[in-house]
Amino acid sequence: MIPVKPQPEPDDFDEKVRQPGLAFLSQVPNPKTEDWKNYDYWRRSLPDLYTSYNKICAYSAQWIPRPEGSPSVDHFLPKSPKPELAYEWHNFRLACLSLNQRKGTQLDVIDPFELPVNSFILDFPSLIIKPNPELLYPLKGRVISTINRLQLNDSDKCIDGRLEWLKTYYEDNSSFDSLKRKAPFIAYELERQGLVEVDKIAYIMGVR
């Protein structure tokens, strides 16, 4: 994960999402899971969310291809305990569906909007995400709980996915700017650790 800068609410968000949502909540102030069905107006904001956040998942910091990557609206503060935030743009995070599902309604994931720089680091060549060893508690604990909750070191998906971005960069001779746009956390860590050069990327991939 890397810090995410909150983007402004779209001009038509109030009319399209908030107002019909508030009308529903005025009738059902504390919805149960089944009550949300047919009132998921937050889905209307997904195209704007996808564009506003450059198609990058707030939790993996990687591009979400559409529709294969299944972009989704994550309620950072879950809508069940916080129904008043169910239709609020500032509570939405763009997330790939798999990480959104892993996060669920838990509250132990750190907010990418409030994340200090260099909280998460990427180990090469293992491609394992770790907390910055210089972090102090309680921030370090939040970073560790986020890694665990989202299973960011799942070898079948997350680590292999990071390797695929490196392969694309190296084998397809794509530009580093392209890697920055589509896998900004990986690109940031390569730069921070002085590993951008092709021979160093080859070393990383060769070891793995």
PDB file of N, CA and C in Angstrom, residues 65-146:
ATOM      1  N   PRO A  65      -7.864  -4.054 -14.007  1.00  0.00           N
ATOM      2  CA  PRO A  65      -8.411  -4.110 -15.369  1.00  0.00           C
ATOM      3  C   PRO A  65      -9.918  -4.300 -15.302  1.00  0.00           C
ATOM      4  N   ARG A  66     -10.604  -3.767 -16.283  1.00  0.00           N
ATOM      5  CA  ARG A  66     -12.056  -3.852 -16.252  1.00  0.00           C
ATOM      6  C   ARG A  66     -12.558  -4.553 -17.499  1.00  0.00           C
ATOM      7  N   PRO A  67     -13.456  -5.548 -17.392  1.00  0.00           N
ATOM      8  CA  PRO A  67     -14.136  -5.986 -16.173  1.00  0.00           C
ATOM      9  C   PRO A  67     -13.430  -7.120 -15.430  1.00  0.00           C
ATOM     10  N   GLU A  68     -12.327  -7.652 -16.013  1.00  0.00           N
ATOM     11  CA  GLU A  68     -11.716  -8.848 -15.445  1.00  0.00           C
ATOM     12  C   GLU A  68     -11.289  -8.659 -13.987  1.00  0.00           C
ATOM     13  N   GLY A  69     -10.834  -7.450 -13.657  1.00  0.00           N
ATOM     14  CA  GLY A  69     -10.338  -7.217 -12.309  1.00  0.00           C
ATOM     15  C   GLY A  69     -11.407  -6.912 -11.295  1.00  0.00           C
ATOM     16  N   SER A  70     -12.646  -6.757 -11.755  1.00  0.00           N
ATOM     17  CA  SER A  70     -13.782  -6.508 -10.873  1.00  0.00           C
ATOM     18  C   SER A  70     -13.555  -5.350  -9.912  1.00  0.00           C
ATOM     19  N   PRO A  71     -13.476  -4.109 -10.415  1.00  0.00           N
ATOM     20  CA  PRO A  71     -13.399  -2.962  -9.505  1.00  0.00           C
ATOM     21  C   PRO A  71     -14.674  -2.884  -8.672  1.00  0.00           C
ATOM     22  N   SER A  72     -14.545  -2.418  -7.443  1.00  0.00           N
ATOM     23  CA  SER A  72     -15.700  -2.351  -6.556  1.00  0.00           C
ATOM     24  C   SER A  72     -15.587  -1.140  -5.640  1.00  0.00           C
ATOM     25  N   VAL A  73     -16.721  -0.767  -5.072  1.00  0.00           N
ATOM     26  CA  VAL A  73     -16.778   0.313  -4.088  1.00  0.00           C
ATOM     27  C   VAL A  73     -16.615  -0.299  -2.706  1.00  0.00           C
ATOM     28  N   ASP A  74     -15.520   0.037  -2.038  1.00  0.00           N
ATOM     29  CA  ASP A  74     -15.356  -0.388  -0.648  1.00  0.00           C
ATOM     30  C   ASP A  74     -15.815   0.733   0.266  1.00  0.00           C
ATOM     31  N   HIS A  75     -16.673   0.386   1.223  1.00  0.00           N
ATOM     32  CA  HIS A  75     -17.015   1.332   2.284  1.00  0.00           C
ATOM     33  C   HIS A  75     -15.921   1.197   3.338  1.00  0.00           C
ATOM     34  N   PHE A  76     -15.051   2.201   3.449  1.00  0.00           N
ATOM     35  CA  PHE A  76     -13.952   2.036   4.394  1.00  0.00           C
ATOM     36  C   PHE A  76     -14.487   1.790   5.799  1.00  0.00           C
ATOM     37  N   LEU A  77     -15.440   2.602   6.236  1.00  0.00           N
ATOM     38  CA  LEU A  77     -16.179   2.295   7.466  1.00  0.00           C
ATOM     39  C   LEU A  77     -17.439   1.562   7.032  1.00  0.00           C
ATOM     40  N   PRO A  78     -17.580   0.303   7.415  1.00  0.00           N
ATOM     41  CA  PRO A  78     -18.649  -0.544   6.883  1.00  0.00           C
ATOM     42  C   PRO A  78     -20.036   0.055   7.069  1.00  0.00           C
ATOM     43  N   LYS A  79     -20.884  -0.207   6.090  1.00  0.00           N
ATOM     44  CA  LYS A  79     -22.213   0.404   6.093  1.00  0.00           C
ATOM     45  C   LYS A  79     -23.134  -0.164   7.163  1.00  0.00           C
ATOM     46  N   SER A  80     -22.881  -1.376   7.632  1.00  0.00           N
ATOM     47  CA  SER A  80     -23.776  -1.940   8.655  1.00  0.00           C
ATOM     48  C   SER A  80     -23.694  -1.175   9.975  1.00  0.00           C
ATOM     49  N   PRO A  81     -22.480  -0.978  10.546  1.00  0.00           N
ATOM     50  CA  PRO A  81     -22.426  -0.195  11.784  1.00  0.00           C
ATOM     51  C   PRO A  81     -22.508   1.307  11.540  1.00  0.00           C
ATOM     52  N   LYS A  82     -22.237   1.738  10.299  1.00  0.00           N
ATOM     53  CA  LYS A  82     -22.240   3.168   9.980  1.00  0.00           C
ATOM     54  C   LYS A  82     -23.128   3.444   8.772  1.00  0.00           C
ATOM     55  N   PRO A  83     -24.428   3.182   8.870  1.00  0.00           N
ATOM     56  CA  PRO A  83     -25.301   3.377   7.707  1.00  0.00           C
ATOM     57  C   PRO A  83     -25.318   4.813   7.207  1.00  0.00           C
ATOM     58  N   GLU A  84     -25.057   5.760   8.105  1.00  0.00           N
ATOM     59  CA  GLU A  84     -25.057   7.169   7.692  1.00  0.00           C
ATOM     60  C   GLU A  84     -23.926   7.504   6.723  1.00  0.00           C
ATOM     61  N   LEU A  85     -22.941   6.586   6.615  1.00  0.00           N
ATOM     62  CA  LEU A  85     -21.828   6.800   5.689  1.00  0.00           C
ATOM     63  C   LEU A  85     -21.928   5.917   4.442  1.00  0.00           C
ATOM     64  N   ALA A  86     -23.035   5.218   4.295  1.00  0.00           N
ATOM     65  CA  ALA A  86     -23.172   4.283   3.180  1.00  0.00           C
ATOM     66  C   ALA A  86     -23.198   4.974   1.829  1.00  0.00           C
ATOM     67  N   TYR A  87     -23.629   6.233   1.815  1.00  0.00           N
ATOM     68  CA  TYR A  87     -23.765   6.959   0.558  1.00  0.00           C
ATOM     69  C   TYR A  87     -22.902   8.212   0.540  1.00  0.00           C
ATOM     70  N   GLU A  88     -21.759   8.152   1.206  1.00  0.00           N
ATOM     71  CA  GLU A  88     -20.864   9.306   1.269  1.00  0.00           C
ATOM     72  C   GLU A  88     -19.567   9.027   0.506  1.00  0.00           C
ATOM     73  N   TRP A  89     -19.274   9.881  -0.446  1.00  0.00           N
ATOM     74  CA  TRP A  89     -18.094   9.735  -1.306  1.00  0.00           C
ATOM     75  C   TRP A  89     -16.807   9.597  -0.495  1.00  0.00           C
ATOM     76  N   HIS A  90     -16.674  10.378   0.575  1.00  0.00           N
ATOM     77  CA  HIS A  90     -15.420  10.359   1.338  1.00  0.00           C
ATOM     78  C   HIS A  90     -15.187   9.031   2.052  1.00  0.00           C
ATOM     79  N   ASN A  91     -16.217   8.200   2.142  1.00  0.00           N
ATOM     80  CA  ASN A  91     -16.074   6.889   2.776  1.00  0.00           C
ATOM     81  C   ASN A  91     -15.807   5.779   1.756  1.00  0.00           C
ATOM     82  N   PHE A  92     -15.752   6.121   0.477  1.00  0.00           N
ATOM     83  CA  PHE A  92     -15.548   5.126  -0.561  1.00  0.00           C
ATOM     84  C   PHE A  92     -14.062   4.986  -0.893  1.00  0.00           C
ATOM     85  N   ARG A  93     -13.631   3.744  -1.113  1.00  0.00           N
ATOM     86  CA  ARG A  93     -12.293   3.464  -1.608  1.00  0.00           C
ATOM     87  C   ARG A  93     -12.446   2.538  -2.813  1.00  0.00           C
ATOM     88  N   LEU A  94     -11.711   2.821  -3.866  1.00  0.00           N
ATOM     89  CA  LEU A  94     -11.715   1.925  -5.015  1.00  0.00           C
ATOM     90  C   LEU A  94     -10.910   0.684  -4.654  1.00  0.00           C
ATOM     91  N   ALA A  95     -11.509  -0.487  -4.792  1.00  0.00           N
ATOM     92  CA  ALA A  95     -10.825  -1.723  -4.408  1.00  0.00           C
ATOM     93  C   ALA A  95     -11.157  -2.838  -5.385  1.00  0.00           C
ATOM     94  N   CYS A  96     -10.169  -3.683  -5.666  1.00  0.00           N
ATOM     95  CA  CYS A  96     -10.470  -4.886  -6.431  1.00  0.00           C
ATOM     96  C   CYS A  96     -11.378  -5.751  -5.562  1.00  0.00           C
ATOM     97  N   LEU A  97     -12.237  -6.502  -6.206  1.00  0.00           N
ATOM     98  CA  LEU A  97     -13.274  -7.233  -5.472  1.00  0.00           C
ATOM     99  C   LEU A  97     -12.693  -8.195  -4.457  1.00  0.00           C
ATOM    100  N   SER A  98     -11.607  -8.883  -4.813  1.00  0.00           N
ATOM    101  CA  SER A  98     -11.061  -9.894  -3.889  1.00  0.00           C
ATOM    102  C   SER A  98     -10.582  -9.268  -2.585  1.00  0.00           C
ATOM    103  N   LEU A  99      -9.904  -8.118  -2.651  1.00  0.00           N
ATOM    104  CA  LEU A  99      -9.432  -7.482  -1.421  1.00  0.00           C
ATOM    105  C   LEU A  99     -10.579  -6.831  -0.664  1.00  0.00           C
ATOM    106  N   ASN A 100     -11.566  -6.334  -1.374  1.00  0.00           N
ATOM    107  CA  ASN A 100     -12.757  -5.792  -0.718  1.00  0.00           C
ATOM    108  C   ASN A 100     -13.440  -6.889   0.095  1.00  0.00           C
ATOM    109  N   GLN A 101     -13.538  -8.077  -0.495  1.00  0.00           N
ATOM    110  CA  GLN A 101     -14.169  -9.190   0.216  1.00  0.00           C
ATOM    111  C   GLN A 101     -13.336  -9.635   1.410  1.00  0.00           C
ATOM    112  N   ARG A 102     -12.020  -9.622   1.273  1.00  0.00           N
ATOM    113  CA  ARG A 102     -11.158 -10.001   2.395  1.00  0.00           C
ATOM    114  C   ARG A 102     -11.271  -8.990   3.540  1.00  0.00           C
ATOM    115  N   LYS A 103     -11.410  -7.739   3.201  1.00  0.00           N
ATOM    116  CA  LYS A 103     -11.560  -6.705   4.234  1.00  0.00           C
ATOM    117  C   LYS A 103     -12.891  -6.860   4.950  1.00  0.00           C
ATOM    118  N   GLY A 104     -13.943  -7.111   4.186  1.00  0.00           N
ATOM    119  CA  GLY A 104     -15.255  -7.329   4.782  1.00  0.00           C
ATOM    120  C   GLY A 104     -15.688  -6.174   5.666  1.00  0.00           C
ATOM    121  N   THR A 105     -16.187  -6.502   6.839  1.00  0.00           N
ATOM    122  CA  THR A 105     -16.664  -5.472   7.774  1.00  0.00           C
ATOM    123  C   THR A 105     -15.677  -5.234   8.910  1.00  0.00           C
ATOM    124  N   GLN A 106     -14.455  -5.769   8.751  1.00  0.00           N
ATOM    125  CA  GLN A 106     -13.464  -5.617   9.810  1.00  0.00           C
ATOM    126  C   GLN A 106     -12.912  -4.189   9.850  1.00  0.00           C
ATOM    127  N   LEU A 107     -12.412  -3.806  11.009  1.00  0.00           N
ATOM    128  CA  LEU A 107     -11.933  -2.435  11.205  1.00  0.00           C
ATOM    129  C   LEU A 107     -10.427  -2.374  11.456  1.00  0.00           C
ATOM    130  N   ASP A 108      -9.720  -3.463  11.128  1.00  0.00           N
ATOM    131  CA  ASP A 108      -8.289  -3.496  11.426  1.00  0.00           C
ATOM    132  C   ASP A 108      -7.406  -3.188  10.219  1.00  0.00           C
ATOM    133  N   VAL A 109      -8.003  -2.700   9.138  1.00  0.00           N
ATOM    134  CA  VAL A 109      -7.244  -2.302   7.946  1.00  0.00           C
ATOM    135  C   VAL A 109      -6.983  -0.806   8.008  1.00  0.00           C
ATOM    136  N   ILE A 110      -5.754  -0.408   7.750  1.00  0.00           N
ATOM    137  CA  ILE A 110      -5.397   1.001   7.823  1.00  0.00           C
ATOM    138  C   ILE A 110      -5.971   1.763   6.627  1.00  0.00           C
ATOM    139  N   ASP A 111      -6.355   2.990   6.851  1.00  0.00           N
ATOM    140  CA  ASP A 111      -6.962   3.803   5.803  1.00  0.00           C
ATOM    141  C   ASP A 111      -5.885   4.336   4.862  1.00  0.00           C
ATOM    142  N   PRO A 112      -5.935   3.994   3.566  1.00  0.00           N
ATOM    143  CA  PRO A 112      -4.934   4.525   2.638  1.00  0.00           C
ATOM    144  C   PRO A 112      -4.966   6.049   2.526  1.00  0.00           C
ATOM    145  N   PHE A 113      -6.084   6.679   2.910  1.00  0.00           N
ATOM    146  CA  PHE A 113      -6.164   8.138   2.889  1.00  0.00           C
ATOM    147  C   PHE A 113      -5.322   8.766   4.005  1.00  0.00           C
ATOM    148  N   GLU A 114      -5.035   8.000   5.041  1.00  0.00           N
ATOM    149  CA  GLU A 114      -4.312   8.538   6.199  1.00  0.00           C
ATOM    150  C   GLU A 114      -2.974   7.838   6.414  1.00  0.00           C
ATOM    151  N   LEU A 115      -2.510   7.153   5.409  1.00  0.00           N
ATOM    152  CA  LEU A 115      -1.309   6.331   5.523  1.00  0.00           C
ATOM    153  C   LEU A 115      -0.034   7.171   5.396  1.00  0.00           C
ATOM    154  N   PRO A 116       0.860   7.143   6.387  1.00  0.00           N
ATOM    155  CA  PRO A 116       2.150   7.830   6.243  1.00  0.00           C
ATOM    156  C   PRO A 116       3.007   7.139   5.180  1.00  0.00           C
ATOM    157  N   VAL A 117       3.843   7.901   4.511  1.00  0.00           N
ATOM    158  CA  VAL A 117       4.704   7.332   3.474  1.00  0.00           C
ATOM    159  C   VAL A 117       5.645   6.298   4.081  1.00  0.00           C
ATOM    160  N   ASN A 118       6.002   5.327   3.254  1.00  0.00           N
ATOM    161  CA  ASN A 118       6.969   4.280   3.619  1.00  0.00           C
ATOM    162  C   ASN A 118       6.523   3.424   4.801  1.00  0.00           C
ATOM    163  N   SER A 119       5.219   3.313   5.003  1.00  0.00           N
ATOM    164  CA  SER A 119       4.727   2.436   6.066  1.00  0.00           C
ATOM    165  C   SER A 119       4.874   0.969   5.670  1.00  0.00           C
ATOM    166  N   PHE A 120       4.603   0.685   4.387  1.00  0.00           N
ATOM    167  CA  PHE A 120       4.762  -0.658   3.839  1.00  0.00           C
ATOM    168  C   PHE A 120       5.999  -0.658   2.947  1.00  0.00           C
ATOM    169  N   ILE A 121       6.777  -1.724   3.012  1.00  0.00           N
ATOM    170  CA  ILE A 121       7.913  -1.849   2.120  1.00  0.00           C
ATOM    171  C   ILE A 121       7.811  -3.189   1.397  1.00  0.00           C
ATOM    172  N   LEU A 122       8.452  -3.266   0.237  1.00  0.00           N
ATOM    173  CA  LEU A 122       8.425  -4.477  -0.573  1.00  0.00           C
ATOM    174  C   LEU A 122       9.815  -5.090  -0.588  1.00  0.00           C
ATOM    175  N   ASP A 123       9.895  -6.329  -0.148  1.00  0.00           N
ATOM    176  CA  ASP A 123      11.182  -7.029  -0.116  1.00  0.00           C
ATOM    177  C   ASP A 123      11.480  -7.648  -1.480  1.00  0.00           C
ATOM    178  N   PHE A 124      12.685  -7.418  -1.968  1.00  0.00           N
ATOM    179  CA  PHE A 124      13.151  -8.067  -3.188  1.00  0.00           C
ATOM    180  C   PHE A 124      14.272  -9.033  -2.809  1.00  0.00           C
ATOM    181  N   PRO A 125      14.322 -10.223  -3.372  1.00  0.00           N
ATOM    182  CA  PRO A 125      13.496 -10.723  -4.487  1.00  0.00           C
ATOM    183  C   PRO A 125      12.227 -11.474  -4.069  1.00  0.00           C
ATOM    184  N   SER A 126      11.926 -11.571  -2.782  1.00  0.00           N
ATOM    185  CA  SER A 126      10.788 -12.396  -2.351  1.00  0.00           C
ATOM    186  C   SER A 126       9.443 -11.811  -2.768  1.00  0.00           C
ATOM    187  N   LEU A 127       9.393 -10.469  -2.963  1.00  0.00           N
ATOM    188  CA  LEU A 127       8.158  -9.746  -3.277  1.00  0.00           C
ATOM    189  C   LEU A 127       7.138  -9.823  -2.140  1.00  0.00           C
ATOM    190  N   ILE A 128       7.636 -10.026  -0.935  1.00  0.00           N
ATOM    191  CA  ILE A 128       6.794 -10.027   0.254  1.00  0.00           C
ATOM    192  C   ILE A 128       6.680  -8.601   0.793  1.00  0.00           C
ATOM    193  N   ILE A 129       5.462  -8.215   1.146  1.00  0.00           N
ATOM    194  CA  ILE A 129       5.220  -6.903   1.741  1.00  0.00           C
ATOM    195  C   ILE A 129       5.430  -6.997   3.244  1.00  0.00           C
ATOM    196  N   LYS A 130       6.167  -6.028   3.788  1.00  0.00           N
ATOM    197  CA  LYS A 130       6.485  -6.017   5.216  1.00  0.00           C
ATOM    198  C   LYS A 130       6.242  -4.625   5.782  1.00  0.00           C
ATOM    199  N   PRO A 131       6.074  -4.520   7.092  1.00  0.00           N
ATOM    200  CA  PRO A 131       6.037  -3.178   7.704  1.00  0.00           C
ATOM    201  C   PRO A 131       7.444  -2.595   7.716  1.00  0.00           C
ATOM    202  N   ASN A 132       7.540  -1.304   7.522  1.00  0.00           N
ATOM    203  CA  ASN A 132       8.834  -0.645   7.648  1.00  0.00           C
ATOM    204  C   ASN A 132       9.380  -0.918   9.057  1.00  0.00           C
ATOM    205  N   PRO A 133      10.597  -1.458   9.171  1.00  0.00           N
ATOM    206  CA  PRO A 133      11.118  -1.792  10.507  1.00  0.00           C
ATOM    207  C   PRO A 133      11.291  -0.580  11.417  1.00  0.00           C
ATOM    208  N   GLU A 134      11.285   0.615  10.832  1.00  0.00           N
ATOM    209  CA  GLU A 134      11.437   1.816  11.648  1.00  0.00           C
ATOM    210  C   GLU A 134      10.122   2.301  12.251  1.00  0.00           C
ATOM    211  N   LEU A 135       9.014   1.683  11.871  1.00  0.00           N
ATOM    212  CA  LEU A 135       7.716   2.101  12.408  1.00  0.00           C
ATOM    213  C   LEU A 135       7.615   1.792  13.896  1.00  0.00           C
ATOM    214  N   LEU A 136       6.882   2.643  14.587  1.00  0.00           N
ATOM    215  CA  LEU A 136       6.598   2.416  16.000  1.00  0.00           C
ATOM    216  C   LEU A 136       5.135   2.004  16.156  1.00  0.00           C
ATOM    217  N   TYR A 137       4.835   1.334  17.252  1.00  0.00           N
ATOM    218  CA  TYR A 137       3.440   1.025  17.569  1.00  0.00           C
ATOM    219  C   TYR A 137       2.758   2.293  18.048  1.00  0.00           C
ATOM    220  N   PRO A 138       1.460   2.494  17.741  1.00  0.00           N
ATOM    221  CA  PRO A 138       0.516   1.493  17.214  1.00  0.00           C
ATOM    222  C   PRO A 138       0.483   1.395  15.688  1.00  0.00           C
ATOM    223  N   LEU A 139       1.161   2.333  14.975  1.00  0.00           N
ATOM    224  CA  LEU A 139       1.118   2.290  13.512  1.00  0.00           C
ATOM    225  C   LEU A 139       1.629   0.961  12.983  1.00  0.00           C
ATOM    226  N   LYS A 140       2.719   0.470  13.526  1.00  0.00           N
ATOM    227  CA  LYS A 140       3.270  -0.796  13.048  1.00  0.00           C
ATOM    228  C   LYS A 140       2.253  -1.923  13.193  1.00  0.00           C
ATOM    229  N   GLY A 141       1.524  -1.919  14.294  1.00  0.00           N
ATOM    230  CA  GLY A 141       0.504  -2.941  14.496  1.00  0.00           C
ATOM    231  C   GLY A 141      -0.598  -2.860  13.451  1.00  0.00           C
ATOM    232  N   ARG A 142      -0.975  -1.630  13.078  1.00  0.00           N
ATOM    233  CA  ARG A 142      -2.007  -1.444  12.055  1.00  0.00           C
ATOM    234  C   ARG A 142      -1.527  -1.943  10.699  1.00  0.00           C
ATOM    235  N   VAL A 143      -0.262  -1.701  10.410  1.00  0.00           N
ATOM    236  CA  VAL A 143       0.297  -2.170   9.138  1.00  0.00           C
ATOM    237  C   VAL A 143       0.309  -3.695   9.105  1.00  0.00           C
ATOM    238  N   ILE A 144       0.739  -4.313  10.190  1.00  0.00           N
ATOM    239  CA  ILE A 144       0.774  -5.782  10.264  1.00  0.00           C
ATOM    240  C   ILE A 144      -0.634  -6.358  10.142  1.00  0.00           C
ATOM    241  N   SER A 145      -1.602  -5.769  10.830  1.00  0.00           N
ATOM    242  CA  SER A 145      -2.972  -6.288  10.764  1.00  0.00           C
ATOM    243  C   SER A 145      -3.551  -6.127   9.359  1.00  0.00           C
ATOM    244  N   THR A 146      -3.160  -5.061   8.667  1.00  0.00           N
ATOM    245  CA  THR A 146      -3.623  -4.852   7.293  1.00  0.00           C
ATOM    246  C   THR A 146      -3.067  -5.928   6.370  1.00  0.00           C
TER     247      THR A 146
END
